[in-house]
Amino acid sequence: MGPLSRDAWAQRLGAFRASPSAFMAGPEGEDLGRDLLGDLRSENLSEQTKVSLLALSLEYPAQLWPDVSAAEVAATSLLDTLVLLPPRPSALRRPLLLAATTALAAGGALGPTSGASCRLLPLLLGLAAGSDLGRGFVPASEQRPLQATACECLRELESCKPGLLGGSLGLLRGLLGQEGPVQPLSLLLALALRNTLVLQSRVGAGLGGLLTDKVPPTGGGPWDWTLVEEGDGRLQPQAPSWPAAEEGEGERSLTAREHSPEEARELRAAVIQLLDTSYLLTPVAQAQLLWLLGWALRGLQGQPPALFKPQLVRLLGTAQLTLLHAVLALKAAFGEALFTAQDEALLLRRLTLAAQHPALPPPTHLFYLHCLLSFPENWPLGPEGEEAAPLLLGPQLCRGLLPSLLHDPMALLARLHLLCLLCAEDEEEEKGQLPSPRHYLEELLAGLRQRAALDEGPRALATVCFQASYLVTRCLAGQPTVLTPLIHGLAQLYRVRPMLASHFVDFLDQVDSELREPLKVVLRQEVVSRPGRDEALCWHLKMLAKVADGDAQSATLNFLQAAAAHCTNWDLQQGLLRVCRALLRAGVRGGLVDLLQVLARQLEDPDGRDHARLYYILLAHLAGPKLGVALGPSLAPPALASSLVAENQGFVAALMVQEAPALVRLSVGSHGVKGPLPVLKLQPEALEPIYSLELRFRVEGQLYAPLEAVHVPCLCPGRPARPLLLPLQPRCPAPARLDVHALYTTSTGLTCHAHLPPLFVNFADLFLPFPKPPGGAGLGFFEELWDSCLPEGAESRVWCPLGPQGLEGLVSHHLEPFVVVAQPPTSYYVAIHLPPNSKLLLRLEAALADGVPVALRTDDWAVLPLAGDYLRGLAAAL
């Protein structure tokens, strides 16, 4: 078959990119790589089409060249195509070099026995050195771009085979002082130097003349693979990271051999040469260079860390996050040997002040907080694994970093982590120091528990409360002054809101025994002190199944006996039996026998009576160890009783509702603000024809009133369907997650049910406008609403970032239906009705170029954190 046309290749590449695995398994997959290599030499295809083919080989080398032999053949063919290019400028030279390098590296063919490797390595080194390869191989206009590409290819090969360029250090060092691409050469020399130092230290050898020998490693003969074969190729990754306990063996042994004075002098000169040119590199490349050199010289005798001092002075004031991260990596590598106390104080003050900037994007804010939490102080500070705050970070410096209930969850937890470290350092508090970090911590946890205890409050508030509690227990374990109030506070939270039992069960699974055991005791006391007819009986039984043990048997059994009379449905009976099972496994016998006998007679459900009877028989006939084995999980899969059951399964499947994959997709459309209730507009899409579709929606908890099912007679793929309107009846103005269940009939007549991905009701989906006031009365109407919020409500101020469209664009895109008074482009008064009976008022005034201060008032203080999150995310949503 002759060469394919451009259109044929476009169609073929589109089919491959749609599903590479499926295409390669098809009839055309076997010939794709061979056709690609052959058509690269065709004169019927344009260079642009050939560049597209080479781009495919760079993106999917593992699919095109799946084994070593295929990769070797591909690299050889690509090199032949490169050599056959005419001596005029061409857009194919650089992609061909990259494709040949990728084929050898990804296919595992790089090695001394590979003919393509022996051809490619001298070629790349010659291009990097700017050598004349003859026959007009490199036109003058392409020499510098090809030199940079060759350096990138050599860096990739050096990463795959550490030590590959150990014999070329002197040549690369000489190139760095000449005219050429500085950044690729600097990174290549730094990587090769770092790998060579590590590998030479493993075998106890020195650098010798590697830094001064400018002769290529081939020397007219084969490539020298000695250093590669001596190393095992397992080195630390090249990305900046904090010091880890599991550093490579080679890195730990850098101090095993001291270099000779001449070697130390040449090494110092090479490092200074690289550092002197680092300011010409991009911030990301500078960070990579500093990390490579810093961790290569860490602990190396004869190489003082003062070599990095000029770079440290230059970078301490940087605003680039990558360079700031590199500075912290140097701090972790060298500590006091490089950083003075003034440097540490300046760096720490910069981090704390930057983390308090009000206009920081959330990822940048979290980065600064992470740097403070991971600040590489004068380590080692204590036992391995012990966490502590930086020595210079005190309560005064961190006053602006204390967590608040108005922060978003991620920032709150990061700031809380920092506060916990300060509390760990503040064991001996001075009298009269108000407020102390520990006192502030207790107040914050109390506020989180108060929010989590709100009736029908959002689940996210409870989640943040338990995450914060777990963080405190992990950081302040062994401090009774903190853990004791925490235990009693959690017990009080359960007393107020027992429906959080699932959160308590997960929390008990995560914490260690130092907190788990006393918390189980107080939670058990909370449960058994309740009357058995409590309306939250299902949650009490769930909690008791977790905390019940051999202690307080009498109180536990009395509670179960009182509760048995009120367990009238299947769920409650199963919960009661789970508590009995937990008591059985804990070795409780006295009193449990009588309870099981009563349950075996009185439970209405036959399954529950059978379980109670089984537990009674096991308790009466088995000793403790055998009873534990009998109640443990079964390891044997269930088997069919007879062939008749298997034969009749097909009939059963046709007569029953089958669980099936979801054949319908739901997406949330635009939000409408008409009508007395918020309405969610849903757009259905069918993957196959389905009939009599019924969509059922369930909101977890009691946030919303029960939602009515939505019915659709027929849905067909490719045929547009009318939007479905789902009215919402919030019981409190909070976001929610809707679990969606679909019941439908297929074209074969089977009735199926499926769980669809959950839908999310955002805070803005609940917004409704107030009735429009008469003309000219808007300001008075707004002021009346504004004054009515206090004193029962709450007030706050939030910084709202602005996008390129400014305040006017932000209001028109998000808040237009709710504007009561407008004085564009600087001032807007917004009134939002939040069902069932709350309101949110906003004053957007005195806008700046990057943001606008917003004054908020509401008659429901629980709305404040939701409103703050919404306003901070408006600019990103434009």
Tab-separated table of C-alpha atoms in Angstrom, residues 799-806 810 813-814 850-851 869-878:
chain	number	residue	atom	x	y	z
A	799	TRP	CA	-12.757	40.933	50.123
A	800	CYS	CA	-14.141	39.907	46.727
A	801	PRO	CA	-11.475	39.550	43.968
A	802	LEU	CA	-12.360	41.025	40.575
A	803	GLY	CA	-11.588	39.581	37.194
A	804	PRO	CA	-10.640	41.512	34.055
A	805	GLN	CA	-14.276	42.610	33.523
A	806	GLY	CA	-14.304	44.612	36.745
A	810	LEU	CA	-19.161	40.698	37.860
A	813	HIS	CA	-22.986	38.179	35.244
A	814	HIS	CA	-23.891	36.959	38.747
A	850	ASP	CA	-8.069	43.897	41.868
A	851	GLY	CA	-11.081	43.597	44.157
A	869	ASP	CA	-17.094	31.331	50.014
A	870	TYR	CA	-19.523	32.398	47.282
A	871	LEU	CA	-18.126	35.934	46.992
A	872	ARG	CA	-14.507	34.790	46.964
A	873	GLY	CA	-15.260	32.431	44.071
A	874	LEU	CA	-17.123	34.918	41.858
A	875	ALA	CA	-14.074	36.183	39.965
A	876	ALA	CA	-12.901	32.644	39.157
A	877	ALA	CA	-16.368	31.758	37.817
A	878	LEU	CA	-16.352	34.534	35.186
